[in-house]
């Protein structure tokens, strides 16, 4: 019996233990890129105080009022005084603001805390559009007639998405890319604000005129060699939690 059990032990299949380590099959790398798109800086043909009437990141059609230039300061003074005299938001304005806040509150998670800043900026932009538009309509006919000679309305000449900032990378093309382009230490952003004083030819907003754009990223020689045989890759924009394929 002992001999039989010994033979069965050596001839039976053995159960072996393996440790499986969790890990990603695909190689994940992180890069800071630069967006390349068709965008231009719009300058003011007048000197004076600027007020905006279209929210940032909104697409403007040709003829939409983007900003005004108050050459004498009368309209700007009126806006500053009137904006503090209680709420001038319509029921429709309040409904849109509440809807935006409700949607954000419903979908909010701690993992996407960065969206708080985006929503704050969007709400501020919406308030600017509502308040300035309402106050402009309330501007009395008599006062408007007196100031008409120094109050200039500036609509959009070209359709596109409006931004009230610039970073000096407008007009950037792949041929102009250098290592310094990707340096965050050299990055500077200029914000255009309501009530700022401009001269003739000063920039007042940035306009993105096309929906197509590309992203350039710096690659080391090792990275370039590793990706040489790839025909496509998956990309995630971590700040926006957005996935794409290139």
Tab-separated table of C-alpha atoms in Angstrom:
chain	number	residue	atom	x	y	z
A	1	UNK	CA	0.000	0.000	0.000
A	2	UNK	CA	2.824	2.376	0.826
A	3	UNK	CA	4.468	1.653	-2.526
A	4	UNK	CA	1.231	2.361	-4.385
A	5	UNK	CA	0.706	5.710	-2.611
A	6	UNK	CA	4.299	6.703	-3.359
A	7	UNK	CA	3.840	6.039	-7.069
A	8	UNK	CA	0.519	7.957	-7.151
A	9	UNK	CA	2.151	10.953	-5.457
A	10	UNK	CA	4.896	11.236	-8.055
A	11	UNK	CA	2.603	10.595	-11.051
A	12	UNK	CA	-0.358	12.841	-10.055
A	13	UNK	CA	-0.476	16.429	-11.429
A	14	UNK	CA	0.944	18.951	-8.988
A	15	UNK	CA	-0.863	22.126	-7.837
A	16	UNK	CA	1.548	25.039	-7.930
A	17	UNK	CA	0.962	28.510	-6.449
A	18	UNK	CA	1.663	31.717	-8.448
A	19	UNK	CA	1.441	35.338	-7.361
A	20	UNK	CA	-0.247	37.603	-9.911
A	21	UNK	CA	0.812	41.242	-9.658
A	22	UNK	CA	-1.700	43.889	-10.753
A	23	UNK	CA	-0.449	46.290	-13.399
A	24	UNK	CA	-1.257	48.075	-16.649
A	25	UNK	CA	-0.773	46.231	-19.891
A	26	UNK	CA	-0.396	49.456	-21.830
A	27	UNK	CA	2.373	51.942	-21.214
A	28	UNK	CA	1.069	55.199	-19.752
A	29	UNK	CA	3.037	58.421	-20.149
A	30	UNK	CA	2.192	61.973	-19.109
A	31	UNK	CA	2.973	65.039	-21.203
A	32	UNK	CA	2.244	68.759	-21.170
A	33	UNK	CA	1.132	69.810	-24.635
A	34	UNK	CA	0.370	72.972	-26.530
A	35	UNK	CA	-2.817	73.437	-28.539
A	36	UNK	CA	-2.376	74.647	-32.119
A	37	UNK	CA	-5.491	76.217	-33.625
A	38	UNK	CA	-6.643	79.068	-35.788
A	39	UNK	CA	-7.052	82.012	-33.404
A	40	UNK	CA	-6.561	85.743	-33.718
A	41	UNK	CA	-6.305	88.757	-31.431
A	42	UNK	CA	-8.913	91.444	-32.066
A	43	UNK	CA	-7.796	95.016	-31.378
A	44	UNK	CA	-9.826	98.118	-30.627
A	45	UNK	CA	-10.085	100.854	-33.261
A	46	UNK	CA	-10.955	103.330	-30.487
A	47	UNK	CA	-9.446	104.617	-27.235
A	48	UNK	CA	-11.481	104.508	-24.047
A	49	UNK	CA	-13.054	102.234	-21.429
A	50	UNK	CA	-14.114	98.747	-22.546
A	51	UNK	CA	-17.259	96.898	-21.487
A	52	UNK	CA	-18.133	93.365	-22.642
A	53	UNK	CA	-21.570	92.003	-23.570
A	54	UNK	CA	-20.941	88.392	-24.578
A	55	UNK	CA	-19.887	85.694	-22.151
A	56	UNK	CA	-16.500	84.061	-22.566
A	57	UNK	CA	-16.286	80.745	-24.476
A	58	UNK	CA	-19.501	81.549	-26.322
A	59	UNK	CA	-19.599	81.499	-30.103
A	60	UNK	CA	-20.317	84.880	-31.681
A	61	UNK	CA	-21.961	85.278	-35.051
A	62	UNK	CA	-21.107	88.110	-37.413
A	63	UNK	CA	-22.822	91.228	-36.110
A	64	UNK	CA	-23.161	90.114	-32.468
A	65	UNK	CA	-22.202	92.867	-30.028
A	66	UNK	CA	-18.964	91.852	-28.296
A	67	UNK	CA	-17.863	95.052	-26.563
A	68	UNK	CA	-18.272	98.803	-26.420
A	69	UNK	CA	-15.691	101.554	-26.045
A	70	UNK	CA	-16.632	104.552	-23.945
A	71	UNK	CA	-14.297	107.338	-25.033
A	72	UNK	CA	-15.553	109.912	-22.521
A	73	UNK	CA	-16.160	107.647	-19.519
A	74	UNK	CA	-19.846	108.661	-19.180
A	75	UNK	CA	-21.240	105.233	-19.987
A	76	UNK	CA	-18.693	103.478	-17.780
A	77	UNK	CA	-19.607	105.720	-14.852
A	78	UNK	CA	-23.293	104.986	-15.439
A	79	UNK	CA	-22.636	101.224	-15.483
A	80	UNK	CA	-20.545	101.347	-12.306
A	81	UNK	CA	-23.177	103.341	-10.394
A	82	UNK	CA	-26.173	101.401	-11.678
A	83	UNK	CA	-24.674	97.937	-11.195
A	84	UNK	CA	-24.722	98.492	-7.422
A	85	UNK	CA	-28.368	99.524	-7.246
A	86	UNK	CA	-29.868	96.092	-6.615
A	87	UNK	CA	-30.415	93.103	-8.884
A	88	UNK	CA	-31.351	93.693	-12.520
A	89	UNK	CA	-31.463	90.046	-13.487
A	90	UNK	CA	-34.594	88.863	-15.270
A	91	UNK	CA	-36.490	85.717	-14.318
A	92	UNK	CA	-35.000	84.022	-17.373
A	93	UNK	CA	-31.483	85.041	-16.307
A	94	UNK	CA	-32.030	83.661	-12.806
A	95	UNK	CA	-33.470	80.448	-14.226
A	96	UNK	CA	-30.369	79.877	-16.372
A	97	UNK	CA	-28.030	80.535	-13.436
A	98	UNK	CA	-29.964	78.180	-11.149
A	99	UNK	CA	-29.986	75.517	-13.859
A	100	UNK	CA	-26.205	75.765	-14.229
A	101	UNK	CA	-25.665	75.488	-10.460
A	102	UNK	CA	-28.110	72.597	-10.153
A	103	UNK	CA	-26.426	70.632	-12.955
A	104	UNK	CA	-23.016	71.143	-11.360
A	105	UNK	CA	-24.257	70.182	-7.891
A	106	UNK	CA	-25.834	66.973	-9.211
A	107	UNK	CA	-22.737	65.779	-11.062
A	108	UNK	CA	-20.089	67.031	-8.611
A	109	UNK	CA	-17.487	64.660	-7.184
A	110	UNK	CA	-14.336	65.316	-5.146
A	111	UNK	CA	-12.248	63.714	-7.908
A	112	UNK	CA	-13.238	66.541	-10.243
A	113	UNK	CA	-12.787	69.456	-7.843
A	114	UNK	CA	-11.001	71.417	-10.582
A	115	UNK	CA	-14.395	71.917	-12.247
A	116	UNK	CA	-15.316	74.344	-9.436
A	117	UNK	CA	-13.032	76.952	-11.003
A	118	UNK	CA	-14.493	76.401	-14.472
A	119	UNK	CA	-18.050	76.787	-13.190
A	120	UNK	CA	-17.115	79.899	-11.205
A	121	UNK	CA	-15.582	81.466	-14.313
A	122	UNK	CA	-18.606	80.551	-16.415
A	123	UNK	CA	-21.088	81.950	-13.885
A	124	UNK	CA	-19.081	85.176	-13.609
A	125	UNK	CA	-19.088	85.474	-17.383
A	126	UNK	CA	-22.851	84.861	-17.530
A	127	UNK	CA	-23.467	87.551	-14.893
A	128	UNK	CA	-21.303	90.012	-16.820
A	129	UNK	CA	-23.311	89.376	-19.978
A	130	UNK	CA	-26.686	89.686	-18.214
A	131	UNK	CA	-25.848	92.777	-16.164
A	132	UNK	CA	-24.087	94.751	-18.886
A	133	UNK	CA	-26.774	93.908	-21.439
A	134	UNK	CA	-29.560	94.996	-19.088
A	135	UNK	CA	-27.802	98.224	-18.070
A	136	UNK	CA	-27.105	99.073	-21.693
A	137	UNK	CA	-30.806	98.755	-22.480
A	138	UNK	CA	-31.674	100.906	-19.463
A	139	UNK	CA	-29.312	103.648	-20.561
A	140	UNK	CA	-31.718	106.527	-21.152
A	141	UNK	CA	-32.289	107.786	-24.681
A	142	UNK	CA	-31.307	111.299	-23.636
A	143	UNK	CA	-28.067	110.203	-21.966
A	144	UNK	CA	-27.290	107.919	-24.891
A	145	UNK	CA	-27.812	110.773	-27.344
A	146	UNK	CA	-25.486	113.008	-25.371
A	147	UNK	CA	-22.812	110.321	-25.258
A	148	UNK	CA	-23.336	108.898	-28.752
A	149	UNK	CA	-20.394	110.819	-30.149
A	150	UNK	CA	-18.023	109.097	-27.705
A	151	UNK	CA	-19.740	105.727	-27.248
A	152	UNK	CA	-18.784	103.078	-29.804
A	153	UNK	CA	-20.399	99.662	-30.276
A	154	UNK	CA	-18.080	96.976	-31.633
A	155	UNK	CA	-19.765	93.877	-33.094
A	156	UNK	CA	-17.996	90.778	-34.380
A	157	UNK	CA	-16.695	91.016	-37.948
A	158	UNK	CA	-15.980	87.272	-38.065
A	159	UNK	CA	-17.775	84.392	-36.350
A	160	UNK	CA	-15.902	82.412	-33.717
A	161	UNK	CA	-15.555	81.526	-30.023
A	162	UNK	CA	-14.686	84.500	-27.811
A	163	UNK	CA	-12.047	84.510	-25.064
A	164	UNK	CA	-11.108	87.523	-22.942
A	165	UNK	CA	-7.464	86.545	-22.536
A	166	UNK	CA	-4.322	85.918	-24.582
A	167	UNK	CA	-1.035	84.116	-24.015
A	168	UNK	CA	1.098	85.156	-26.985
A	169	UNK	CA	0.698	81.794	-28.732
A	170	UNK	CA	-1.797	83.036	-31.281
A	171	UNK	CA	-0.537	82.232	-34.752
A	172	UNK	CA	1.577	79.336	-33.489
A	173	UNK	CA	2.356	76.690	-36.135
A	174	UNK	CA	4.281	73.368	-35.939
A	175	UNK	CA	7.230	75.020	-37.682
A	176	UNK	CA	7.535	77.587	-34.889
A	177	UNK	CA	7.657	75.070	-32.022
A	178	UNK	CA	10.776	75.072	-29.833
A	179	UNK	CA	11.665	73.618	-26.440
A	180	UNK	CA	10.812	76.986	-24.844
A	181	UNK	CA	7.267	76.716	-26.208
A	182	UNK	CA	6.543	73.962	-23.681
A	183	UNK	CA	8.179	75.691	-20.730
A	184	UNK	CA	5.565	76.550	-18.110
A	185	UNK	CA	8.027	78.931	-16.459
A	186	UNK	CA	7.891	81.191	-19.520
A	187	UNK	CA	4.103	81.014	-19.863
A	188	UNK	CA	2.279	84.314	-19.406
A	189	UNK	CA	-1.439	84.996	-19.713
A	190	UNK	CA	-3.070	88.408	-20.086
A	191	UNK	CA	-6.675	88.863	-18.911
A	192	UNK	CA	-8.929	91.492	-20.507
A	193	UNK	CA	-11.391	92.860	-17.971
A	194	UNK	CA	-14.498	95.024	-17.962
A	195	UNK	CA	-13.746	98.712	-17.461
A	196	UNK	CA	-10.116	98.571	-18.557
A	197	UNK	CA	-8.715	101.557	-20.378
A	198	UNK	CA	-7.366	100.833	-23.871
A	199	UNK	CA	-5.646	102.796	-26.607
A	200	UNK	CA	-6.300	102.603	-30.322
A	201	UNK	CA	-4.830	99.288	-31.481
A	202	UNK	CA	-4.766	97.601	-28.047
A	203	UNK	CA	-6.004	93.966	-27.882
A	204	UNK	CA	-9.492	93.481	-26.429
A	205	UNK	CA	-10.315	89.798	-27.010
A	206	UNK	CA	-9.199	86.572	-28.656
A	207	UNK	CA	-11.244	84.800	-31.317
A	208	UNK	CA	-11.046	81.110	-32.285
A	209	UNK	CA	-12.421	80.837	-35.801
A	210	UNK	CA	-12.227	77.075	-36.493
A	211	UNK	CA	-13.378	73.944	-34.670
A	212	UNK	CA	-10.404	71.831	-35.776
A	213	UNK	CA	-7.224	71.914	-33.694
A	214	UNK	CA	-4.225	69.785	-32.804
A	215	UNK	CA	-1.991	69.241	-29.776
A	216	UNK	CA	1.806	69.214	-29.917
A	217	UNK	CA	3.801	67.405	-27.206
A	218	UNK	CA	7.574	67.259	-26.639
A	219	UNK	CA	9.073	63.780	-27.155
A	220	UNK	CA	12.487	62.536	-26.130
A	221	UNK	CA	14.488	60.356	-28.526
A	222	UNK	CA	13.482	57.308	-26.472
A	223	UNK	CA	9.783	58.223	-26.697
A	224	UNK	CA	10.001	58.841	-30.426
A	225	UNK	CA	11.628	55.440	-30.934
A	226	UNK	CA	9.010	53.717	-28.757
A	227	UNK	CA	6.118	55.245	-30.708
A	228	UNK	CA	7.726	54.824	-34.155
A	229	UNK	CA	5.684	51.733	-35.049
A	230	UNK	CA	2.369	52.999	-33.680
A	231	UNK	CA	-0.450	53.949	-36.039
A	232	UNK	CA	-2.816	55.223	-33.329
A	233	UNK	CA	-2.891	55.781	-29.586
A	234	UNK	CA	-5.381	56.587	-26.848
A	235	UNK	CA	-5.100	59.986	-25.183
A	236	UNK	CA	-6.672	61.275	-21.988
A	237	UNK	CA	-6.809	64.973	-21.122
A	238	UNK	CA	-6.545	64.547	-17.367
A	239	UNK	CA	-7.738	68.012	-16.378
A	240	UNK	CA	-11.040	67.557	-18.246
A	241	UNK	CA	-11.248	63.757	-17.913
A	242	UNK	CA	-11.700	63.602	-21.695
A	243	UNK	CA	-10.661	60.587	-23.804
A	244	UNK	CA	-9.648	60.742	-27.474
A	245	UNK	CA	-7.872	58.638	-30.109
A	246	UNK	CA	-5.103	59.973	-32.326
